[in-house]
Structure formats: C-alpha cells, structure tokens
Amino acid sequence: MALSASDRLAAVRAAIARAAHSAGRVATDVELVAVSKTWGVEAIMPLIDAGQRSFGENRVAEAQEKWPHLRSTIPDLRLHLVGQLQSNKAAEAVALFDVIHSVDRLSLVSALAKAMKNMDKWPECFIQVNIGDEPQKGGCTIADVPALIAAARAEGLPIIGLMCVPPADTEAAPYFALLQKMAREQQVVQISMGMSSDFETAVMLGATVVRVGSALFGGRG
Ligand SMILES: *Cc1c(COP(=O)(O)O)cnc(C)c1O
C-alpha cells in the first residue's frame, strides 16, 4: 500500500533525527524544507495538515500561482526560493519568499537590495556556491564567496549562510564537508544542503537546512 504524506513526513523527520543524533546534534537544529515544485495544492495540503510549514519552490512564477492563497489561510508558512533567480524577477521574489537560497552574483545582489529597500522587506539569504565547479549550474565560484558575501552585506542583504547542490551521480559527502568548512571560515551559521537522496549525509556533515522533494511527495510531480 502506498504511504500517506504524513507517513512520508514522519519517516523523513525520523531519519533527520537519527542522522542528527549520530553526529551529536539535535533534530531541532535542522529545518526541513519540503520542495513542492511541480506539485499542486492537493499534494501540498496533506503535508500542511501533518504540521509541515516550510516549503520550497524553484520558480517564481509557479510559486506565485500556488502560495499567495495558501498563505492567506495559513499565516505561519515559511516559503523558500531554492532555484536560480533572474534579476528581473528579484522584486517578485522578495515580495513572496521568506528565504532566498540562490544569491550567486553581484547583479542579483543589486537587484535584490533595490527590491528589499523599496518594499522594506528583508528575506533571509543564502549565497549559492557552485561547489562542483559545473559550467551549467548556478552558484558563484568557491573563490568568489568571500567577496560576494561582503558585497551583499554592504548592500544590506541579510546573508545567513551558504547553499549548494553537489554534482549528480557522485558521492556528495566531500562536497558537503567542503561547504561546511567554507561556512565555518566565513563565519555564517546556516548551511543549506541535502536532498531526497542524501539529506542524512548532509545532516551528519552539518546541514542546518535540508531541501527534500520526492521523498516527501512520493515521486516526481
Ligand atoms: C528539486 C530540488 C530539491 C529537491 O530535490 P529532491 O531530489 O526531489 O528531494 C532540492 N534543492 C533544489 C535546489 C531543487 O531544485
């Protein structure tokens, strides 16, 4: 029999707790973001009913279709933008999201800073790092991280941590360990890493935010 959404949520939460304890951490130090991209409101509601409040989307336009209505009925939702962001969508992203995981270049920093000032709304931001140095991937280079953090802070962005998506089909642990080391060096507290296939490893290596889609929704939407 197929598992229900609340069964899947309980299983992911239990796995996070086990991984956290095995690393001498506590489960409450890890925020679980349910990545609901491609899934409709009928798939999202059972997770909300089961107590999930943090959700992630990778496209601004798709999020605008789903979330404003849900938000008007469930005020304590926390919405995360986990996908690449075009500068011309910065204002819409600032208006809708509580957390932006994909700050990766100066032009985007400027666009976000302008939008935040205009709206006087300051979503928490992660610097996305292209940790595997892949040409097609978003994220700034490892070498550019310190300067980008400094520039973003100078513009007033609340930079709270680093985010990465390691290369597919390889062992993620070395990339997670590298991101944790970089976060320590840069003295940022939050580390957004780990997806359905590797969130336990990420938690053991210091993730404070995991972004889990298919393991919660039961496949691809
Ligand atoms: C889709 C996505 C996720 C979730 O991926 P799953 O493998 O479905 O858990 C996490 N992070 C980002 C940036 C994504 O685009």
PDB file of C-alpha atoms in Angstrom, residues 72-195:
ATOM      1  CA  SER A  72      -3.730  33.937   3.361  1.00  0.00           C
ATOM      2  CA  THR A  73      -5.250  30.964   5.195  1.00  0.00           C
ATOM      3  CA  ILE A  74      -2.067  29.618   6.900  1.00  0.00           C
ATOM      4  CA  PRO A  75      -0.125  32.606   8.220  1.00  0.00           C
ATOM      5  CA  ASP A  76       2.859  30.725   9.703  1.00  0.00           C
ATOM      6  CA  LEU A  77       4.094  29.277   6.387  1.00  0.00           C
ATOM      7  CA  ARG A  78       7.763  29.794   5.589  1.00  0.00           C
ATOM      8  CA  LEU A  79       8.488  29.952   1.852  1.00  0.00           C
ATOM      9  CA  HIS A  80      11.949  29.265   0.422  1.00  0.00           C
ATOM     10  CA  LEU A  81      13.148  30.022  -3.107  1.00  0.00           C
ATOM     11  CA  VAL A  82      15.641  27.245  -3.916  1.00  0.00           C
ATOM     12  CA  GLY A  83      16.014  27.716  -7.693  1.00  0.00           C
ATOM     13  CA  GLN A  84      18.017  30.128  -9.787  1.00  0.00           C
ATOM     14  CA  LEU A  85      16.708  33.677  -9.800  1.00  0.00           C
ATOM     15  CA  GLN A  86      16.791  36.131 -12.701  1.00  0.00           C
ATOM     16  CA  SER A  87      17.451  39.731 -11.709  1.00  0.00           C
ATOM     17  CA  ASN A  88      14.241  40.890 -13.405  1.00  0.00           C
ATOM     18  CA  LYS A  89      12.273  38.617 -11.017  1.00  0.00           C
ATOM     19  CA  ALA A  90      14.004  39.929  -7.893  1.00  0.00           C
ATOM     20  CA  ALA A  91      11.133  42.167  -6.773  1.00  0.00           C
ATOM     21  CA  GLU A  92       8.583  39.372  -7.160  1.00  0.00           C
ATOM     22  CA  ALA A  93      10.845  37.014  -5.218  1.00  0.00           C
ATOM     23  CA  VAL A  94      11.297  39.495  -2.379  1.00  0.00           C
ATOM     24  CA  ALA A  95       7.549  40.055  -2.227  1.00  0.00           C
ATOM     25  CA  LEU A  96       6.706  36.340  -1.956  1.00  0.00           C
ATOM     26  CA  PHE A  97       9.564  34.490  -0.243  1.00  0.00           C
ATOM     27  CA  ASP A  98      10.861  34.446   3.347  1.00  0.00           C
ATOM     28  CA  VAL A  99      14.191  32.856   2.394  1.00  0.00           C
ATOM     29  CA  ILE A 100      16.192  33.050  -0.857  1.00  0.00           C
ATOM     30  CA  HIS A 101      18.787  30.281  -1.309  1.00  0.00           C
ATOM     31  CA  SER A 102      20.245  31.273  -4.688  1.00  0.00           C
ATOM     32  CA  VAL A 103      22.129  34.573  -4.362  1.00  0.00           C
ATOM     33  CA  ASP A 104      25.106  33.946  -6.634  1.00  0.00           C
ATOM     34  CA  ARG A 105      26.227  37.114  -8.440  1.00  0.00           C
ATOM     35  CA  LEU A 106      26.682  40.854  -7.990  1.00  0.00           C
ATOM     36  CA  SER A 107      23.968  41.870 -10.466  1.00  0.00           C
ATOM     37  CA  LEU A 108      21.446  39.811  -8.490  1.00  0.00           C
ATOM     38  CA  VAL A 109      22.684  41.272  -5.196  1.00  0.00           C
ATOM     39  CA  SER A 110      22.000  44.775  -6.557  1.00  0.00           C
ATOM     40  CA  ALA A 111      18.553  43.845  -7.855  1.00  0.00           C
ATOM     41  CA  LEU A 112      17.583  42.183  -4.553  1.00  0.00           C
ATOM     42  CA  ALA A 113      18.921  45.098  -2.491  1.00  0.00           C
ATOM     43  CA  LYS A 114      16.894  47.579  -4.517  1.00  0.00           C
ATOM     44  CA  ALA A 115      13.723  45.487  -4.163  1.00  0.00           C
ATOM     45  CA  MET A 116      14.238  44.976  -0.424  1.00  0.00           C
ATOM     46  CA  LYS A 117      14.722  48.692   0.147  1.00  0.00           C
ATOM     47  CA  ASN A 118      11.654  49.551  -1.935  1.00  0.00           C
ATOM     48  CA  MET A 119       9.459  47.103  -0.034  1.00  0.00           C
ATOM     49  CA  ASP A 120      11.240  47.366   3.325  1.00  0.00           C
ATOM     50  CA  LYS A 121      11.093  43.562   3.426  1.00  0.00           C
ATOM     51  CA  TRP A 122      14.276  41.610   4.106  1.00  0.00           C
ATOM     52  CA  PRO A 123      14.129  37.881   3.294  1.00  0.00           C
ATOM     53  CA  GLU A 124      16.994  35.835   4.696  1.00  0.00           C
ATOM     54  CA  CYS A 125      19.550  34.991   2.006  1.00  0.00           C
ATOM     55  CA  PHE A 126      21.984  32.197   1.276  1.00  0.00           C
ATOM     56  CA  ILE A 127      24.952  32.534  -1.044  1.00  0.00           C
ATOM     57  CA  GLN A 128      24.748  29.624  -3.508  1.00  0.00           C
ATOM     58  CA  VAL A 129      28.140  28.056  -4.204  1.00  0.00           C
ATOM     59  CA  ASN A 130      28.855  26.098  -7.395  1.00  0.00           C
ATOM     60  CA  ILE A 131      30.621  23.540  -5.239  1.00  0.00           C
ATOM     61  CA  GLY A 132      31.488  21.103  -8.051  1.00  0.00           C
ATOM     62  CA  ASP A 133      32.540  23.880 -10.460  1.00  0.00           C
ATOM     63  CA  GLU A 134      29.995  22.725 -13.061  1.00  0.00           C
ATOM     64  CA  PRO A 135      29.502  25.053 -16.063  1.00  0.00           C
ATOM     65  CA  GLN A 136      25.716  24.550 -16.343  1.00  0.00           C
ATOM     66  CA  LYS A 137      24.985  25.056 -12.623  1.00  0.00           C
ATOM     67  CA  GLY A 138      24.021  28.159 -10.697  1.00  0.00           C
ATOM     68  CA  GLY A 139      26.166  29.378  -7.860  1.00  0.00           C
ATOM     69  CA  CYS A 140      29.264  31.519  -7.554  1.00  0.00           C
ATOM     70  CA  THR A 141      32.744  30.036  -7.684  1.00  0.00           C
ATOM     71  CA  ILE A 142      34.367  28.949  -4.445  1.00  0.00           C
ATOM     72  CA  ALA A 143      36.950  31.711  -4.860  1.00  0.00           C
ATOM     73  CA  ASP A 144      34.267  34.410  -5.198  1.00  0.00           C
ATOM     74  CA  VAL A 145      32.384  33.558  -1.983  1.00  0.00           C
ATOM     75  CA  PRO A 146      34.135  35.960   0.444  1.00  0.00           C
ATOM     76  CA  ALA A 147      33.799  38.959  -1.897  1.00  0.00           C
ATOM     77  CA  LEU A 148      30.167  38.179  -2.700  1.00  0.00           C
ATOM     78  CA  ILE A 149      29.265  37.880   0.993  1.00  0.00           C
ATOM     79  CA  ALA A 150      30.966  41.214   1.664  1.00  0.00           C
ATOM     80  CA  ALA A 151      29.226  42.916  -1.258  1.00  0.00           C
ATOM     81  CA  ALA A 152      25.830  41.511  -0.309  1.00  0.00           C
ATOM     82  CA  ARG A 153      26.197  42.645   3.293  1.00  0.00           C
ATOM     83  CA  ALA A 154      27.356  46.087   2.178  1.00  0.00           C
ATOM     84  CA  GLU A 155      24.103  46.355   0.192  1.00  0.00           C
ATOM     85  CA  GLY A 156      22.094  45.335   3.268  1.00  0.00           C
ATOM     86  CA  LEU A 157      21.137  41.762   2.354  1.00  0.00           C
ATOM     87  CA  PRO A 158      20.714  39.534   5.427  1.00  0.00           C
ATOM     88  CA  ILE A 159      23.211  36.803   4.491  1.00  0.00           C
ATOM     89  CA  ILE A 160      22.673  33.884   6.863  1.00  0.00           C
ATOM     90  CA  GLY A 161      24.570  31.034   5.196  1.00  0.00           C
ATOM     91  CA  LEU A 162      25.799  29.028   2.232  1.00  0.00           C
ATOM     92  CA  MET A 163      23.867  26.696  -0.077  1.00  0.00           C
ATOM     93  CA  CYS A 164      24.998  24.086  -2.597  1.00  0.00           C
ATOM     94  CA  VAL A 165      23.737  21.409  -4.978  1.00  0.00           C
ATOM     95  CA  PRO A 166      26.587  18.890  -5.467  1.00  0.00           C
ATOM     96  CA  PRO A 167      27.188  17.215  -8.849  1.00  0.00           C
ATOM     97  CA  ALA A 168      24.682  14.446  -9.649  1.00  0.00           C
ATOM     98  CA  ASP A 169      25.711  10.787  -9.650  1.00  0.00           C
ATOM     99  CA  THR A 170      28.755  11.223  -7.449  1.00  0.00           C
ATOM    100  CA  GLU A 171      29.371  10.848  -3.722  1.00  0.00           C
ATOM    101  CA  ALA A 172      28.026  14.054  -2.171  1.00  0.00           C
ATOM    102  CA  ALA A 173      29.830  13.812   1.184  1.00  0.00           C
ATOM    103  CA  PRO A 174      33.105  15.520   0.119  1.00  0.00           C
ATOM    104  CA  TYR A 175      31.136  18.463  -1.277  1.00  0.00           C
ATOM    105  CA  PHE A 176      29.051  18.728   1.882  1.00  0.00           C
ATOM    106  CA  ALA A 177      32.211  18.662   4.006  1.00  0.00           C
ATOM    107  CA  LEU A 178      33.726  21.405   1.856  1.00  0.00           C
ATOM    108  CA  LEU A 179      30.638  23.633   2.167  1.00  0.00           C
ATOM    109  CA  GLN A 180      30.671  23.184   5.935  1.00  0.00           C
ATOM    110  CA  LYS A 181      34.332  24.171   6.067  1.00  0.00           C
ATOM    111  CA  MET A 182      33.612  27.261   3.958  1.00  0.00           C
ATOM    112  CA  ALA A 183      30.701  28.259   6.204  1.00  0.00           C
ATOM    113  CA  ARG A 184      32.950  27.979   9.244  1.00  0.00           C
ATOM    114  CA  GLU A 185      35.661  30.102   7.575  1.00  0.00           C
ATOM    115  CA  GLN A 186      33.119  32.737   6.538  1.00  0.00           C
ATOM    116  CA  GLN A 187      31.500  32.655   9.986  1.00  0.00           C
ATOM    117  CA  VAL A 188      27.990  32.079   8.664  1.00  0.00           C
ATOM    118  CA  VAL A 189      25.755  29.806  10.709  1.00  0.00           C
ATOM    119  CA  GLN A 190      23.307  28.321   8.221  1.00  0.00           C
ATOM    120  CA  ILE A 191      24.164  25.568   5.732  1.00  0.00           C
ATOM    121  CA  SER A 192      21.554  24.569   3.116  1.00  0.00           C
ATOM    122  CA  MET A 193      22.479  21.189   1.635  1.00  0.00           C
ATOM    123  CA  GLY A 194      21.000  17.719   1.157  1.00  0.00           C
ATOM    124  CA  MET A 195      18.080  16.496  -0.986  1.00  0.00           C
TER     125      MET A 195
END
